[in-house]
GROMACS .gro file of C-alpha atoms in nm:
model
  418
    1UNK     CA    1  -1.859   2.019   0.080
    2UNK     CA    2  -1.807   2.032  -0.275
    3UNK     CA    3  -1.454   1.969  -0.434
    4UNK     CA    4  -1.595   2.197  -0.779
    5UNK     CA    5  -1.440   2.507  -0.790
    6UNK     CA    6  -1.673   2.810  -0.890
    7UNK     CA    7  -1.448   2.856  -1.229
    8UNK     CA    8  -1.588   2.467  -1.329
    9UNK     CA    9  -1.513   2.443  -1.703
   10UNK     CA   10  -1.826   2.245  -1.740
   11UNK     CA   11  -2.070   2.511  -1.653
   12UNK     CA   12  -1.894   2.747  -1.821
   13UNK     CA   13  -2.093   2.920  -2.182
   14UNK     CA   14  -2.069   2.753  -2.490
   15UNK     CA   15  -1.815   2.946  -2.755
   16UNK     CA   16  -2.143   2.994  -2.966
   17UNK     CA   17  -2.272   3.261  -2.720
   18UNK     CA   18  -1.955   3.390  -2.645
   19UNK     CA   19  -1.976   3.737  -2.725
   20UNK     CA   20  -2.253   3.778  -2.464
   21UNK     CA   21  -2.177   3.608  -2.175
   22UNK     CA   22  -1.783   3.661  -2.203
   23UNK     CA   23  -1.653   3.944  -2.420
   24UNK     CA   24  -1.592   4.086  -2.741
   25UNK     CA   25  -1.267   4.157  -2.782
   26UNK     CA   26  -0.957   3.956  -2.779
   27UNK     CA   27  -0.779   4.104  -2.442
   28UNK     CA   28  -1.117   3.994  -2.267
   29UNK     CA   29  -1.131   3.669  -2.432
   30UNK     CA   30  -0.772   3.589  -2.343
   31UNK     CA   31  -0.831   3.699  -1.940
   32UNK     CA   32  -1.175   3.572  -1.934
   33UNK     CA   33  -1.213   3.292  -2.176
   34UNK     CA   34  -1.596   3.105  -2.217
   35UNK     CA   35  -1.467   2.764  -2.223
   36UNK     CA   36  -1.708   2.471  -2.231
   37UNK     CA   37  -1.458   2.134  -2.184
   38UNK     CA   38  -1.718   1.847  -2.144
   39UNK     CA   39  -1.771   1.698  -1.862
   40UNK     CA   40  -1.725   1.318  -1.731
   41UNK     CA   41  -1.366   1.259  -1.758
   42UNK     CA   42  -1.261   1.016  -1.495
   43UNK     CA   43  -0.910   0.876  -1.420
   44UNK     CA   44  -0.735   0.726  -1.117
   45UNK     CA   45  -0.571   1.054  -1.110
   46UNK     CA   46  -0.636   1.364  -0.876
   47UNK     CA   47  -0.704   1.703  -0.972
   48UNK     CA   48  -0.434   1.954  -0.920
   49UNK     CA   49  -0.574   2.247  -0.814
   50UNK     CA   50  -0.368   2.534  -0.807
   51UNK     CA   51  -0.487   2.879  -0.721
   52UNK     CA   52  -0.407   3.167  -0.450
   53UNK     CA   53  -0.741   3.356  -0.522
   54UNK     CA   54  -1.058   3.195  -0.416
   55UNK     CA   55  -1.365   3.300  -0.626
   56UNK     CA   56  -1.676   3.345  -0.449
   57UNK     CA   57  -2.013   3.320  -0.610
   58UNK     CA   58  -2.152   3.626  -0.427
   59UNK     CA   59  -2.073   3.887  -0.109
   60UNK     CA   60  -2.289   3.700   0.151
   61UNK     CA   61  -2.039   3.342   0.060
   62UNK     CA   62  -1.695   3.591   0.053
   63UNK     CA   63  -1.846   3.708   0.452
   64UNK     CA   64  -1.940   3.383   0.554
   65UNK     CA   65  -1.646   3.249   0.484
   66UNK     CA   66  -1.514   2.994   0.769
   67UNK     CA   67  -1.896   2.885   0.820
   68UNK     CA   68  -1.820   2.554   0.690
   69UNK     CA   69  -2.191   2.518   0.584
   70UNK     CA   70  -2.200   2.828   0.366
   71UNK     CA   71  -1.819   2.788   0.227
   72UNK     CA   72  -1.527   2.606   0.253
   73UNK     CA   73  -1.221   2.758   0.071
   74UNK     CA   74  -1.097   3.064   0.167
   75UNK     CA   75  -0.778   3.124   0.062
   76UNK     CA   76  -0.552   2.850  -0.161
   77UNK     CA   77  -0.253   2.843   0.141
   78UNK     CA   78  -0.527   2.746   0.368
   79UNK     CA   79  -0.679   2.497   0.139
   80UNK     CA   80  -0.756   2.349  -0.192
   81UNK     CA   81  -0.932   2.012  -0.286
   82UNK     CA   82  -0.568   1.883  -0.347
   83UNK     CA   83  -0.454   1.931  -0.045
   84UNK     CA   84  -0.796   1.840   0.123
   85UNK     CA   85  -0.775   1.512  -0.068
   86UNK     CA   86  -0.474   1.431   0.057
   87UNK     CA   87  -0.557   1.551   0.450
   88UNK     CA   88  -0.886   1.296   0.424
   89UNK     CA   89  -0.657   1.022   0.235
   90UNK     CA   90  -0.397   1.035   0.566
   91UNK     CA   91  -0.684   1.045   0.807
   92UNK     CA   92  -0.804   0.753   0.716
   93UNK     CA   93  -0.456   0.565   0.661
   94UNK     CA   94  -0.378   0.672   1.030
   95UNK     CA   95  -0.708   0.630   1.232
   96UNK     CA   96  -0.709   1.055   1.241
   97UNK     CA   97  -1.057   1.267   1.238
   98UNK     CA   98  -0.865   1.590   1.139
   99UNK     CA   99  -0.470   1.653   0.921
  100UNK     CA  100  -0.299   1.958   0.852
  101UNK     CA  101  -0.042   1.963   0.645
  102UNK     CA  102   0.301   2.176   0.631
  103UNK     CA  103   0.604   2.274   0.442
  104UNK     CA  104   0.815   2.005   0.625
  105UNK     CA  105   0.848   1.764   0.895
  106UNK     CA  106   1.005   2.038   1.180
  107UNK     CA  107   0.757   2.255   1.019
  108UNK     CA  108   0.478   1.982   1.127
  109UNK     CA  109   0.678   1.975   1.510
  110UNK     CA  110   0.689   2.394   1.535
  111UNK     CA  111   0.301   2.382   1.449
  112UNK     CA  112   0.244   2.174   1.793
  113UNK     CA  113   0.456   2.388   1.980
  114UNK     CA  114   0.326   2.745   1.895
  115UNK     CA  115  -0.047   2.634   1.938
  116UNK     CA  116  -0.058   2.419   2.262
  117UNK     CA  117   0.231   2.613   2.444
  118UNK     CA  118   0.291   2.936   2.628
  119UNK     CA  119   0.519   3.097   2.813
  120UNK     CA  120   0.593   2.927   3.183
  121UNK     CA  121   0.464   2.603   3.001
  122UNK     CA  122   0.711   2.266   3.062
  123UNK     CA  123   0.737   1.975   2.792
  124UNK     CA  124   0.856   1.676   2.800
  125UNK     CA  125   1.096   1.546   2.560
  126UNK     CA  126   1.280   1.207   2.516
  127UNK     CA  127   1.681   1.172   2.439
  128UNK     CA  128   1.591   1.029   2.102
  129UNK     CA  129   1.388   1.268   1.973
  130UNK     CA  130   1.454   1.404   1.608
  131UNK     CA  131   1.746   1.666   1.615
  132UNK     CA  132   1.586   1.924   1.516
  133UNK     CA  133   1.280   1.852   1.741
  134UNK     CA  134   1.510   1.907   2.043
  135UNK     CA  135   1.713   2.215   1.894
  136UNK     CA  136   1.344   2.363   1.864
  137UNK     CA  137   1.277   2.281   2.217
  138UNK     CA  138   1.615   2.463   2.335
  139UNK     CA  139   1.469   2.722   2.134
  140UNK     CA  140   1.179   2.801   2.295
  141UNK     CA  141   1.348   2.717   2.625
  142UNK     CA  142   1.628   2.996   2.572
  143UNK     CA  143   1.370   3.273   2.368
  144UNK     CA  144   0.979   3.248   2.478
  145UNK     CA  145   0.992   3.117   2.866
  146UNK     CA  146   0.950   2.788   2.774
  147UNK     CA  147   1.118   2.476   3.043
  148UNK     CA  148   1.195   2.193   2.815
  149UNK     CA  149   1.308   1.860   2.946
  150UNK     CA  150   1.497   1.620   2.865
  151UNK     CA  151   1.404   1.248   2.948
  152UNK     CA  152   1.508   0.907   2.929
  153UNK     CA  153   1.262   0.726   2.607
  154UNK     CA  154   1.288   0.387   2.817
  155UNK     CA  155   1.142   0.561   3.147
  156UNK     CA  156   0.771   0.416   3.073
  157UNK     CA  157   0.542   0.479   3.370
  158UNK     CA  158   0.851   0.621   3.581
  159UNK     CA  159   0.775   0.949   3.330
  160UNK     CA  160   0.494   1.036   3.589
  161UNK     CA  161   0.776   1.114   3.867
  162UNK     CA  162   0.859   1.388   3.596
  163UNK     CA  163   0.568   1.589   3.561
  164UNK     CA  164   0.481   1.908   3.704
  165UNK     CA  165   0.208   2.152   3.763
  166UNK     CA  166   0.301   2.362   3.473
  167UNK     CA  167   0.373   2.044   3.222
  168UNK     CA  168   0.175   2.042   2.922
  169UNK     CA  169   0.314   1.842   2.702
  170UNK     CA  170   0.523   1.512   2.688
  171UNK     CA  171   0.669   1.457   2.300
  172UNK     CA  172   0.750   1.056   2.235
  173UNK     CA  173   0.903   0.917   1.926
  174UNK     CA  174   0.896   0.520   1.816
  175UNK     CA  175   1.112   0.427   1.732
  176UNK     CA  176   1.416   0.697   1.824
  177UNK     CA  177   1.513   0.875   1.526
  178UNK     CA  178   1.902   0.770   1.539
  179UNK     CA  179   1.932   0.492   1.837
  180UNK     CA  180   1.619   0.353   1.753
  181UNK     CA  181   1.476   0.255   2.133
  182UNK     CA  182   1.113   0.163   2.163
  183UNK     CA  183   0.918   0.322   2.426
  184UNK     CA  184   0.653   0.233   2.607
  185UNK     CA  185   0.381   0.445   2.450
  186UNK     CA  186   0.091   0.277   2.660
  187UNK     CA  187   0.276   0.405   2.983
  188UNK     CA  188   0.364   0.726   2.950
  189UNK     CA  189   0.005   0.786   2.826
  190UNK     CA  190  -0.185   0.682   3.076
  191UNK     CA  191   0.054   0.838   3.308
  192UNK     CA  192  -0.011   1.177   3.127
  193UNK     CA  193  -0.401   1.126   3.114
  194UNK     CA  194  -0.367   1.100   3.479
  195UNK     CA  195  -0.199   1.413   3.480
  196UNK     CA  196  -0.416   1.598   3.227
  197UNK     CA  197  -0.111   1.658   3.007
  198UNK     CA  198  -0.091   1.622   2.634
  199UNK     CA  199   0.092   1.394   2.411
  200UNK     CA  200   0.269   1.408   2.102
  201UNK     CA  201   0.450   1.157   1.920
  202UNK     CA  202   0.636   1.147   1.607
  203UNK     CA  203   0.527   0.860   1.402
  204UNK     CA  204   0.692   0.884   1.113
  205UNK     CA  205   0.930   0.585   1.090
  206UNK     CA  206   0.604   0.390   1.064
  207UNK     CA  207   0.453   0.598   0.832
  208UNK     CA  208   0.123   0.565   1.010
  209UNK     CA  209   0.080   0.237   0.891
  210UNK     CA  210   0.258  -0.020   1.086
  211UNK     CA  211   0.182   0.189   1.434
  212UNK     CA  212  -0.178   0.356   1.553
  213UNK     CA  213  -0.119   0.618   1.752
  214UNK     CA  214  -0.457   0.732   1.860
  215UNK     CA  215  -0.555   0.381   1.916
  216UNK     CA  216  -0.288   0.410   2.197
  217UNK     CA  217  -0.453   0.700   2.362
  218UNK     CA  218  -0.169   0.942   2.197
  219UNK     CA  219  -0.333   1.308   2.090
  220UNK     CA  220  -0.098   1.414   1.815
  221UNK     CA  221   0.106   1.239   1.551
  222UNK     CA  222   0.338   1.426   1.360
  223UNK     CA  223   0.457   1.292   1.046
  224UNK     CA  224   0.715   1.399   0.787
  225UNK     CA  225   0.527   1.337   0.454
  226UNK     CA  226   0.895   1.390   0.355
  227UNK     CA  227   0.977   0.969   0.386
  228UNK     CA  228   0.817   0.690   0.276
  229UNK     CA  229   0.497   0.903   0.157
  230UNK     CA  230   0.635   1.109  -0.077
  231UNK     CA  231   0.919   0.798  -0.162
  232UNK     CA  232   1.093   1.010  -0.412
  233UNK     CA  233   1.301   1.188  -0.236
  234UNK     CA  234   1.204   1.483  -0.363
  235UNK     CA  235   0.930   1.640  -0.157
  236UNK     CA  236   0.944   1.866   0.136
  237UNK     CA  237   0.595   1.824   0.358
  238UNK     CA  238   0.487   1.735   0.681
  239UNK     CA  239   0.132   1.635   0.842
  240UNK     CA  240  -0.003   1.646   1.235
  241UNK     CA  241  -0.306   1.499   1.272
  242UNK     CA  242  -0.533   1.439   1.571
  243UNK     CA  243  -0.865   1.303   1.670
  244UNK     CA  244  -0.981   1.598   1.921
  245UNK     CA  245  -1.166   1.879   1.727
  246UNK     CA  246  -1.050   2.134   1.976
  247UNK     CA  247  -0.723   2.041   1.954
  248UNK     CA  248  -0.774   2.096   1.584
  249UNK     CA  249  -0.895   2.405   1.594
  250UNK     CA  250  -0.600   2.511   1.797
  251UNK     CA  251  -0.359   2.355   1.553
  252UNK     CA  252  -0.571   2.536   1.257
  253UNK     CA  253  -0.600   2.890   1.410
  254UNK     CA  254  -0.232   2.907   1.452
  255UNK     CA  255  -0.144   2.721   1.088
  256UNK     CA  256  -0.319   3.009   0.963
  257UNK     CA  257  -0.158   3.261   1.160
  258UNK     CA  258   0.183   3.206   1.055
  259UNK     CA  259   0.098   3.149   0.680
  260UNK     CA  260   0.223   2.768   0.644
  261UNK     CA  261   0.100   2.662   0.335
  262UNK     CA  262   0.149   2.381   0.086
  263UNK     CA  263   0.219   2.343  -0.282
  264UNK     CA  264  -0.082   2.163  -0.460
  265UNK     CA  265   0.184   2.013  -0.662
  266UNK     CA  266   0.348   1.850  -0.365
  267UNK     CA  267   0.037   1.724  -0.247
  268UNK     CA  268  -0.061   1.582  -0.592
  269UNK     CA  269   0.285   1.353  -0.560
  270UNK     CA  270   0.210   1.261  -0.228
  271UNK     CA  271  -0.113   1.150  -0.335
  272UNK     CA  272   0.009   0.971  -0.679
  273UNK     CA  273   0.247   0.765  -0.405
  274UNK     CA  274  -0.021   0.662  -0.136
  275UNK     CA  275  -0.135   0.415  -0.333
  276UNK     CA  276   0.186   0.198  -0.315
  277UNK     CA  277   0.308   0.276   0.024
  278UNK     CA  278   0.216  -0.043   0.185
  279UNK     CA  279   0.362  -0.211  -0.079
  280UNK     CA  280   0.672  -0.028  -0.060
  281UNK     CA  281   0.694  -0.060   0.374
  282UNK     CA  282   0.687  -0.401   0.335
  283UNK     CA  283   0.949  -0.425   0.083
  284UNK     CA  284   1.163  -0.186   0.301
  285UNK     CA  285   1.077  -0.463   0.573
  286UNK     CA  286   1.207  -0.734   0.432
  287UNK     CA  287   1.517  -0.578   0.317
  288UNK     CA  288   1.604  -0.394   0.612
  289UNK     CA  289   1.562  -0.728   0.849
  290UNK     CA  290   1.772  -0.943   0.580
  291UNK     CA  291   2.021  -0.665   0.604
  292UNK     CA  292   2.018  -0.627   0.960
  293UNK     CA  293   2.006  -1.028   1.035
  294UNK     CA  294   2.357  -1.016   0.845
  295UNK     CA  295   2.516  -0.752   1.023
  296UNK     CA  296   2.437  -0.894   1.344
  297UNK     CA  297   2.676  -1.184   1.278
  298UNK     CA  298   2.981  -0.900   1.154
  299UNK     CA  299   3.249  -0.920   1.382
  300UNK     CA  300   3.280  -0.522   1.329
  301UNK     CA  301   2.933  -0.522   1.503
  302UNK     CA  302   2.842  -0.508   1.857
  303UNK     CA  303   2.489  -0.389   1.839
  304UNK     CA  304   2.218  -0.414   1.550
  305UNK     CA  305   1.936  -0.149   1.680
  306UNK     CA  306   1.674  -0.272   1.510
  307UNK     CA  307   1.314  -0.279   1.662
  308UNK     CA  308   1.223  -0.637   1.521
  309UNK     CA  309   1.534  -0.813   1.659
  310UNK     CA  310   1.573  -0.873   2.054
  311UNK     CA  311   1.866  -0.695   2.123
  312UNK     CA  312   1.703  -0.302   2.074
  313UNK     CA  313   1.574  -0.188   2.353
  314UNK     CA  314   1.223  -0.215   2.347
  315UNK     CA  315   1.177  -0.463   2.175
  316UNK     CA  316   0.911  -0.610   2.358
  317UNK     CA  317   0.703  -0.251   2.305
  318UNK     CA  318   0.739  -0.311   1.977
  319UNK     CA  319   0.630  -0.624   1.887
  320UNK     CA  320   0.323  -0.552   2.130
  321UNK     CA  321   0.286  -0.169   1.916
  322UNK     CA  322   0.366  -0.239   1.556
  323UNK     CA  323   0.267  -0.446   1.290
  324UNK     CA  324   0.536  -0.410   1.105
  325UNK     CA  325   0.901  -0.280   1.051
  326UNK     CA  326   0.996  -0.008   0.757
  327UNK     CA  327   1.372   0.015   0.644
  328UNK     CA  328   1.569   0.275   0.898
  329UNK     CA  329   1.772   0.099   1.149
  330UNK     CA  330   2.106   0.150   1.315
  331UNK     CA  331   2.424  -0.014   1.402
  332UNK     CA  332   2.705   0.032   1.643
  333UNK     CA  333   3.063  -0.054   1.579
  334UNK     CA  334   3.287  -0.232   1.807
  335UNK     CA  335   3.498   0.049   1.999
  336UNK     CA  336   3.843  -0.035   1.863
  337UNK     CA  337   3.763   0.148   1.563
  338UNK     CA  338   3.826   0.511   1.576
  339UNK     CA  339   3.593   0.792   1.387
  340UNK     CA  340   3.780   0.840   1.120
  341UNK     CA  341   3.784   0.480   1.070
  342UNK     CA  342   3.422   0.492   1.042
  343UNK     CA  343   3.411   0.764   0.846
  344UNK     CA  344   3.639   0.559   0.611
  345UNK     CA  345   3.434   0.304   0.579
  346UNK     CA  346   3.071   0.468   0.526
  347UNK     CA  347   3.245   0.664   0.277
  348UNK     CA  348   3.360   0.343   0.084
  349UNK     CA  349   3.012   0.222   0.017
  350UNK     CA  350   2.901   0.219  -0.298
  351UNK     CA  351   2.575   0.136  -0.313
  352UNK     CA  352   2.468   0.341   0.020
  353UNK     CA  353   2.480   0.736  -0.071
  354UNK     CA  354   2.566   1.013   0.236
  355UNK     CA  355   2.305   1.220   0.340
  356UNK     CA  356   2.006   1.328   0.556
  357UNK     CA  357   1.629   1.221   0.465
  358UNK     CA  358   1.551   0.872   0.420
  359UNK     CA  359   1.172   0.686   0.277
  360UNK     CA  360   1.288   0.666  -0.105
  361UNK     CA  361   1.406   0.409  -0.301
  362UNK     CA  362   1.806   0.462  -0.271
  363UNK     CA  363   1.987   0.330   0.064
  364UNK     CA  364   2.173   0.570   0.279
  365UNK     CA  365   2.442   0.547   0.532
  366UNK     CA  366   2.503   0.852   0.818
  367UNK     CA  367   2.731   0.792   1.090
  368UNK     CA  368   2.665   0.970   1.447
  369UNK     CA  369   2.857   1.039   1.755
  370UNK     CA  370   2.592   0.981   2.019
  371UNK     CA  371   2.766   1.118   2.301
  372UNK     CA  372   2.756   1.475   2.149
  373UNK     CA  373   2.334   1.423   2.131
  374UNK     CA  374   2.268   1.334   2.485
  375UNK     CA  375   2.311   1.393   2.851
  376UNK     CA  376   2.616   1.290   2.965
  377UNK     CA  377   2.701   0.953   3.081
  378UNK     CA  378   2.354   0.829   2.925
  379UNK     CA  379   2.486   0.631   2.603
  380UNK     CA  380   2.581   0.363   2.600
  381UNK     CA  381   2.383   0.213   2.802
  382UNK     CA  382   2.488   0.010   3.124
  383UNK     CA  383   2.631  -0.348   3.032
  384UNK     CA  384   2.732  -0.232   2.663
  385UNK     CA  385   3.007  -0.432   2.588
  386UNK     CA  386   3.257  -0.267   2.362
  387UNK     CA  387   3.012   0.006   2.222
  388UNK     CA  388   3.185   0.228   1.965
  389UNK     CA  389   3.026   0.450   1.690
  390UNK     CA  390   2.719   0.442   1.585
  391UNK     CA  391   2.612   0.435   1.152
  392UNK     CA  392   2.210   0.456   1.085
  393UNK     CA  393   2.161   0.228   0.801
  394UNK     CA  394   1.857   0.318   0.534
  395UNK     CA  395   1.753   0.027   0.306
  396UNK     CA  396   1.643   0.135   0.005
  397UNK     CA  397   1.499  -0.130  -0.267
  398UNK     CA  398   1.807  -0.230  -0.436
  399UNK     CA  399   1.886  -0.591  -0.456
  400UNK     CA  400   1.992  -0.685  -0.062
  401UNK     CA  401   2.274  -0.913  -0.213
  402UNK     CA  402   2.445  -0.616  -0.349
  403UNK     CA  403   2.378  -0.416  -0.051
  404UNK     CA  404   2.526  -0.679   0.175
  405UNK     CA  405   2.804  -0.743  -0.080
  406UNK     CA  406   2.892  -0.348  -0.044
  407UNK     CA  407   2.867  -0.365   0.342
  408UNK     CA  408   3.114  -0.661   0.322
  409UNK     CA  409   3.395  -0.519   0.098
  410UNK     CA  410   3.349  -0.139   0.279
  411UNK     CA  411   3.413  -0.353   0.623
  412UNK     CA  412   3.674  -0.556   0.506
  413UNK     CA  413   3.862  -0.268   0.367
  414UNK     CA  414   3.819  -0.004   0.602
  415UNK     CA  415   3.752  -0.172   0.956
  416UNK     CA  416   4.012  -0.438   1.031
  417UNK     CA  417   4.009  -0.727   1.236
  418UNK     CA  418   4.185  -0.703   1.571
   0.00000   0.00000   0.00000
């Protein structure tokens, strides 16, 4: 395919002979000017191509279109060569044949449900699964006939007990988006090949660097473009991407259907960003593992939750999984502290700002109450000593000697020793 548009400056009339081949008079000339910008300019830069109207060099290539070998744009919210630039670039970062991108991350999860799901359909869905993901399954369970389950991430190949006739899809997420467990990804899939049921996972803490989904035998990663590939925090996009072409096609036909488009804009930062996103993971690495090795020695701390240190669960999936660690991780208070005790204290860091999002440059801090989020009686887990409240931790690329200096004097001030 070609990434020219038909309105290429560079074939464009000379101003010499503009009179003939554009027009005459100044209204014309301002609509329709014959421009003739040389050609040849090169830069590490992409194009932004921006453009709702797609102009066709005759009636046979408007009627083809969709015949991939006659034309490939359509319409600019299904595609331009930003955002196909930028679909090929992810591809190949995660090991996908085919990406499609959306407004936002839940925008990337409602995608997989409306095209692989029907009504009388069941999915799977673990306790740790992004918020949002599991409001959208209680959704669909509550509105359009759809049985959505709930299930525990460390089940592994006990998941195959779970599955039904009617199952069609088992959602994973590695790690957890708030408690951080590791599943067993290898498991569950070859329990749901078995089964002939789909899976999903959302991959996004790893950016689709540090973990391969489709290498695992996983059909669909979804990924919120939002994090560590935009890494300003401030750019709304999400991305599923698979290897199957028929599951493609599904995922297209319906991405058209309900008018999801993207801003060539955003995609052009996304793209000016890729370059240094394995740079930036593995600063987030090392940062996030100092940070965490720290708190793991805090008196105020019972439980560091982060995948590359023993005590989170899964551990072991993870160092067989990933090649790496990125900078989200959690940590859980000792229960003698009360909520508003922990609200005290996130609120006293400095250096940490409040609020949802993470994959920029500028730590967070968010505290949860994980009993509200799960089944009863399923957090803590058995033989948790002393587990309180729970604070995810984002580590941003500040210096981690002020970070840990802020943790310090927020502790000391605001969570007492017994």
């Amino acid at each position: 395919m070609s990434d020219r548009p038909h309105t290429d400056p560079s074939s464009a009339p000379s101003a010499s002979n503009a009179g003939s081949e554009g027009g005459d008079f100044p209204q014309t000339l301002a609509v329709q000017p014959p421009l003739n910008v040389p050609p040849g300019f090169a830069s590490f830069s992409y194009p932004t191509y921006r453009g709702s109207t797609v102009v066709f060099r005759n009636l046979a290539e408007l009627r083809a279109h969709g015949d991939g070998a006659t034309t490939y744009w359509r319409y600019g919210i299904h595609a331009t060569p930003t955002s196909e630039a930028l679909c090929q670039h992810l591809s190949m970062l995660e090991g996908a044949r085919h990406a499609l991108l959306l407004p936002s991350g839940l925008g990337a999860i409602s995608l997989v449900y409306f095209a692989l799901l029907k009504a009388g359909d069941d999915v799977l869905v673990p306790y740790n699964i992004y918020g949002p993901n599991r409001e959208h399954g209680e959704w669909l369970a509550r509105d359009f006939g759809i049985t959505v389950r709930p299930y525990d991430p460390m089940i592994g190949a006990g998941i195959e007990d779970l599955i039904t006739p009617n199952t069609r899809l088992i959602w994973m997420e590695a790690p957890g988006s708030v408690t951080m467990e590791v599943p067993d990804t290898e498991a569950i899939v070859a329990a749901a090949r078995s089964r002939g049921v789909l899976t999903a996972i959302d991959n996004t803490w790893s950016a689709g660097i540090y973990f391969r989904p489709f290498d695992k035998g996983i059909d669909i990663s979804v990924q919120a473009l939002t994090k560590y590939q935009s890494g300003g925090s401030d750019v709304l996009m999400g991305a599923v991407l698979c290897r199957d072409d028929a599951i493609h096609q599904k995922l297209r036909r319906v991405r058209m259907l309900m008018g999801w488009g993207v801003s060539s804009d955003d995609c052009y930062l996304v793209l000016r960003a890729l370059p240094s996103l394995p740079v930036r993971l593995a600063a987030h690495d090392r940062a996030a593992r100092e940070v965490a090795e720290w708190l793991s020695q805090r008196p105020e701390v019972v439980k560091v939750l982060h995948p590359a240190l023993p005590d989170c669960p899964g551990h072991d999936f993870w160092r067989r999984d990933f090649s790496g660690a990125t900078g989200l991780f959690a940590i859980v208070l000792h229960a003698r502290y009360t909520r508003a005790q922990v609200d005290a204290f996130v609120e006293a860091l400095r250096l940490f700002a409040i609020g949802w999002s993470w994959g920029g440059a500028h730590s967070l801090a968010v505290p949860y109450h994980v009993q509200t989020m799960r089944p009863a009686g399923s957090w803590p887990p058995a033989g948790w000593q002393h587990a309180g409240e729970l604070v995810r931790l984002y580590i941003g690329l500040e210096d981690t000697r002020d970070l840990i200096a802020d943790l310090r004097v927020a502790m000391e001030r605001m969570l007492p020793a017994p």
